[in-house]
């Protein structure tokens, strides 16, 4: 089992920056690959970014490329999402995920086994 706890959400104005963090505990061998998803009210959970091999490779949704950066610390078992140039459409609950099924696409929420409780990010115009 892996427990994931997100932190760092909050409110920011358009164009601002924010960092959300996820700390893993338990069977941390399952944190070789981790991801961030987000879910806005009335919408499906969508992929934001993933990190693989403790930073060897990362993937981003087109909507956040160039604005968001995912990073991980294998010693601390943490993964951060650095968000800049934030827009109102980035407003959502951000979820951390771990343990991607072997060979499965990281962009699909159902392919991840463990989830955190989420942290709210609100961007005002």
PDB file of C-alpha atoms in Angstrom, residues 3-123:
ATOM      1  CA  UNK A   3      -0.349   6.629   1.036  1.00  0.00           C
ATOM      2  CA  UNK A   4      -0.209   9.926  -0.815  1.00  0.00           C
ATOM      3  CA  UNK A   5      -0.738  13.308   0.824  1.00  0.00           C
ATOM      4  CA  UNK A   6      -0.959  16.497  -1.214  1.00  0.00           C
ATOM      5  CA  UNK A   7      -0.220  19.961   0.112  1.00  0.00           C
ATOM      6  CA  UNK A   8       0.397  23.475  -1.106  1.00  0.00           C
ATOM      7  CA  UNK A   9      -2.850  24.314  -2.831  1.00  0.00           C
ATOM      8  CA  UNK A  10      -4.411  27.726  -2.468  1.00  0.00           C
ATOM      9  CA  UNK A  11      -5.652  30.799  -4.252  1.00  0.00           C
ATOM     10  CA  UNK A  12      -3.703  32.947  -6.681  1.00  0.00           C
ATOM     11  CA  UNK A  13      -4.449  35.584  -9.278  1.00  0.00           C
ATOM     12  CA  UNK A  14      -4.109  35.097 -13.012  1.00  0.00           C
ATOM     13  CA  UNK A  15      -0.471  35.001 -14.025  1.00  0.00           C
ATOM     14  CA  UNK A  16       0.679  33.938 -10.596  1.00  0.00           C
ATOM     15  CA  UNK A  17       2.616  30.882  -9.477  1.00  0.00           C
ATOM     16  CA  UNK A  18       1.972  28.057  -7.057  1.00  0.00           C
ATOM     17  CA  UNK A  19       3.615  24.787  -6.045  1.00  0.00           C
ATOM     18  CA  UNK A  20       1.683  21.713  -4.986  1.00  0.00           C
ATOM     19  CA  UNK A  21       3.522  18.840  -3.351  1.00  0.00           C
ATOM     20  CA  UNK A  22       2.818  15.170  -2.818  1.00  0.00           C
ATOM     21  CA  UNK A  23       4.486  13.028  -0.171  1.00  0.00           C
ATOM     22  CA  UNK A  24       4.378   9.256  -0.431  1.00  0.00           C
ATOM     23  CA  UNK A  25       4.667   6.772   2.392  1.00  0.00           C
ATOM     24  CA  UNK A  26       4.303   3.039   2.725  1.00  0.00           C
ATOM     25  CA  UNK A  27       5.441   0.873  -0.175  1.00  0.00           C
ATOM     26  CA  UNK A  28       7.445   3.617  -1.816  1.00  0.00           C
ATOM     27  CA  UNK A  29       8.904   1.231  -4.400  1.00  0.00           C
ATOM     28  CA  UNK A  30       5.613   1.925  -6.165  1.00  0.00           C
ATOM     29  CA  UNK A  31       6.536   5.584  -6.578  1.00  0.00           C
ATOM     30  CA  UNK A  32       8.945   4.973  -9.469  1.00  0.00           C
ATOM     31  CA  UNK A  33       6.297   6.642 -11.573  1.00  0.00           C
ATOM     32  CA  UNK A  34       3.992   9.352 -10.278  1.00  0.00           C
ATOM     33  CA  UNK A  35       1.599  11.835 -11.773  1.00  0.00           C
ATOM     34  CA  UNK A  36      -0.630  14.816 -11.198  1.00  0.00           C
ATOM     35  CA  UNK A  37      -4.221  14.961 -12.364  1.00  0.00           C
ATOM     36  CA  UNK A  38      -6.845  17.628 -11.823  1.00  0.00           C
ATOM     37  CA  UNK A  39     -10.602  17.774 -11.720  1.00  0.00           C
ATOM     38  CA  UNK A  40     -12.712  20.876 -12.111  1.00  0.00           C
ATOM     39  CA  UNK A  41     -16.356  20.966 -10.989  1.00  0.00           C
ATOM     40  CA  UNK A  42     -18.570  19.104 -13.416  1.00  0.00           C
ATOM     41  CA  UNK A  43     -15.645  17.799 -15.440  1.00  0.00           C
ATOM     42  CA  UNK A  44     -13.774  14.531 -15.649  1.00  0.00           C
ATOM     43  CA  UNK A  45     -10.419  14.065 -14.005  1.00  0.00           C
ATOM     44  CA  UNK A  46      -7.736  15.030 -16.479  1.00  0.00           C
ATOM     45  CA  UNK A  47      -4.038  14.323 -16.803  1.00  0.00           C
ATOM     46  CA  UNK A  48      -1.627  17.144 -16.006  1.00  0.00           C
ATOM     47  CA  UNK A  49       1.876  15.665 -15.815  1.00  0.00           C
ATOM     48  CA  UNK A  50       3.773  12.506 -14.983  1.00  0.00           C
ATOM     49  CA  UNK A  51       7.319  11.685 -13.976  1.00  0.00           C
ATOM     50  CA  UNK A  52       9.045   8.378 -14.612  1.00  0.00           C
ATOM     51  CA  UNK A  53      12.204   6.768 -13.340  1.00  0.00           C
ATOM     52  CA  UNK A  54      12.653   9.412 -10.648  1.00  0.00           C
ATOM     53  CA  UNK A  55      12.915  12.167 -13.197  1.00  0.00           C
ATOM     54  CA  UNK A  56      14.416  10.357 -16.172  1.00  0.00           C
ATOM     55  CA  UNK A  57      11.353  11.175 -18.240  1.00  0.00           C
ATOM     56  CA  UNK A  58       8.301  13.376 -17.851  1.00  0.00           C
ATOM     57  CA  UNK A  59       5.083  13.965 -19.764  1.00  0.00           C
ATOM     58  CA  UNK A  60       2.789  16.973 -19.831  1.00  0.00           C
ATOM     59  CA  UNK A  61      -0.692  17.750 -21.030  1.00  0.00           C
ATOM     60  CA  UNK A  62      -0.644  20.212 -23.922  1.00  0.00           C
ATOM     61  CA  UNK A  63      -2.622  22.692 -21.849  1.00  0.00           C
ATOM     62  CA  UNK A  64       0.176  23.057 -19.289  1.00  0.00           C
ATOM     63  CA  UNK A  65       3.339  22.626 -21.393  1.00  0.00           C
ATOM     64  CA  UNK A  66       5.745  25.466 -20.842  1.00  0.00           C
ATOM     65  CA  UNK A  67       3.907  26.606 -17.703  1.00  0.00           C
ATOM     66  CA  UNK A  68       4.064  23.621 -15.340  1.00  0.00           C
ATOM     67  CA  UNK A  69       7.063  21.567 -14.274  1.00  0.00           C
ATOM     68  CA  UNK A  70       6.948  18.245 -12.446  1.00  0.00           C
ATOM     69  CA  UNK A  71       9.886  17.210 -10.288  1.00  0.00           C
ATOM     70  CA  UNK A  72      10.587  14.403  -7.863  1.00  0.00           C
ATOM     71  CA  UNK A  73      12.872  13.649  -4.956  1.00  0.00           C
ATOM     72  CA  UNK A  74      13.408   9.916  -4.568  1.00  0.00           C
ATOM     73  CA  UNK A  75      15.058  10.302  -1.156  1.00  0.00           C
ATOM     74  CA  UNK A  76      12.167  12.271   0.294  1.00  0.00           C
ATOM     75  CA  UNK A  77       9.547  10.355  -1.709  1.00  0.00           C
ATOM     76  CA  UNK A  78       7.991  13.588  -2.876  1.00  0.00           C
ATOM     77  CA  UNK A  79       6.818  14.907  -6.208  1.00  0.00           C
ATOM     78  CA  UNK A  80       6.125  18.581  -6.808  1.00  0.00           C
ATOM     79  CA  UNK A  81       4.211  20.411  -9.469  1.00  0.00           C
ATOM     80  CA  UNK A  82       5.523  23.908 -10.081  1.00  0.00           C
ATOM     81  CA  UNK A  83       2.812  25.965 -11.749  1.00  0.00           C
ATOM     82  CA  UNK A  84       3.385  29.367 -13.310  1.00  0.00           C
ATOM     83  CA  UNK A  85       1.460  31.729 -15.597  1.00  0.00           C
ATOM     84  CA  UNK A  86      -1.681  30.347 -14.023  1.00  0.00           C
ATOM     85  CA  UNK A  87      -5.019  30.852 -15.720  1.00  0.00           C
ATOM     86  CA  UNK A  88      -8.588  30.678 -14.369  1.00  0.00           C
ATOM     87  CA  UNK A  89      -9.050  27.456 -16.330  1.00  0.00           C
ATOM     88  CA  UNK A  90      -6.347  25.858 -14.160  1.00  0.00           C
ATOM     89  CA  UNK A  91      -8.755  26.040 -11.233  1.00  0.00           C
ATOM     90  CA  UNK A  92      -9.396  22.511 -10.004  1.00  0.00           C
ATOM     91  CA  UNK A  93      -8.689  19.982  -7.309  1.00  0.00           C
ATOM     92  CA  UNK A  94      -5.230  18.591  -7.993  1.00  0.00           C
ATOM     93  CA  UNK A  95      -4.617  14.921  -7.254  1.00  0.00           C
ATOM     94  CA  UNK A  96      -1.382  12.999  -6.913  1.00  0.00           C
ATOM     95  CA  UNK A  97      -1.239   9.456  -8.290  1.00  0.00           C
ATOM     96  CA  UNK A  98       1.266   6.610  -8.018  1.00  0.00           C
ATOM     97  CA  UNK A  99       1.894   3.092  -9.339  1.00  0.00           C
ATOM     98  CA  UNK A 100       1.201   3.070 -13.052  1.00  0.00           C
ATOM     99  CA  UNK A 101       0.186  -0.262 -14.518  1.00  0.00           C
ATOM    100  CA  UNK A 102       2.980  -1.819 -16.566  1.00  0.00           C
ATOM    101  CA  UNK A 103       2.982  -0.592 -20.157  1.00  0.00           C
ATOM    102  CA  UNK A 104      -0.133   1.509 -19.663  1.00  0.00           C
ATOM    103  CA  UNK A 105      -0.569   5.094 -20.765  1.00  0.00           C
ATOM    104  CA  UNK A 106       0.075   7.590 -17.962  1.00  0.00           C
ATOM    105  CA  UNK A 107      -2.592   9.953 -19.316  1.00  0.00           C
ATOM    106  CA  UNK A 108      -5.444   7.660 -18.260  1.00  0.00           C
ATOM    107  CA  UNK A 109      -6.569   8.023 -14.659  1.00  0.00           C
ATOM    108  CA  UNK A 110      -7.756   4.419 -14.469  1.00  0.00           C
ATOM    109  CA  UNK A 111      -4.193   3.211 -15.106  1.00  0.00           C
ATOM    110  CA  UNK A 112      -2.974   4.534 -11.743  1.00  0.00           C
ATOM    111  CA  UNK A 113      -3.474   2.550  -8.577  1.00  0.00           C
ATOM    112  CA  UNK A 114      -2.977   4.967  -5.669  1.00  0.00           C
ATOM    113  CA  UNK A 115      -4.438   8.414  -5.191  1.00  0.00           C
ATOM    114  CA  UNK A 116      -4.178  11.248  -2.723  1.00  0.00           C
ATOM    115  CA  UNK A 117      -7.119  13.150  -1.302  1.00  0.00           C
ATOM    116  CA  UNK A 118      -6.535  16.213  -3.477  1.00  0.00           C
ATOM    117  CA  UNK A 119      -5.699  19.856  -2.899  1.00  0.00           C
ATOM    118  CA  UNK A 120      -7.669  22.827  -4.214  1.00  0.00           C
ATOM    119  CA  UNK A 121      -6.071  25.336  -6.583  1.00  0.00           C
ATOM    120  CA  UNK A 122      -8.098  28.438  -7.386  1.00  0.00           C
ATOM    121  CA  UNK A 123      -7.007  31.016  -9.955  1.00  0.00           C
TER     122      UNK A 123
END
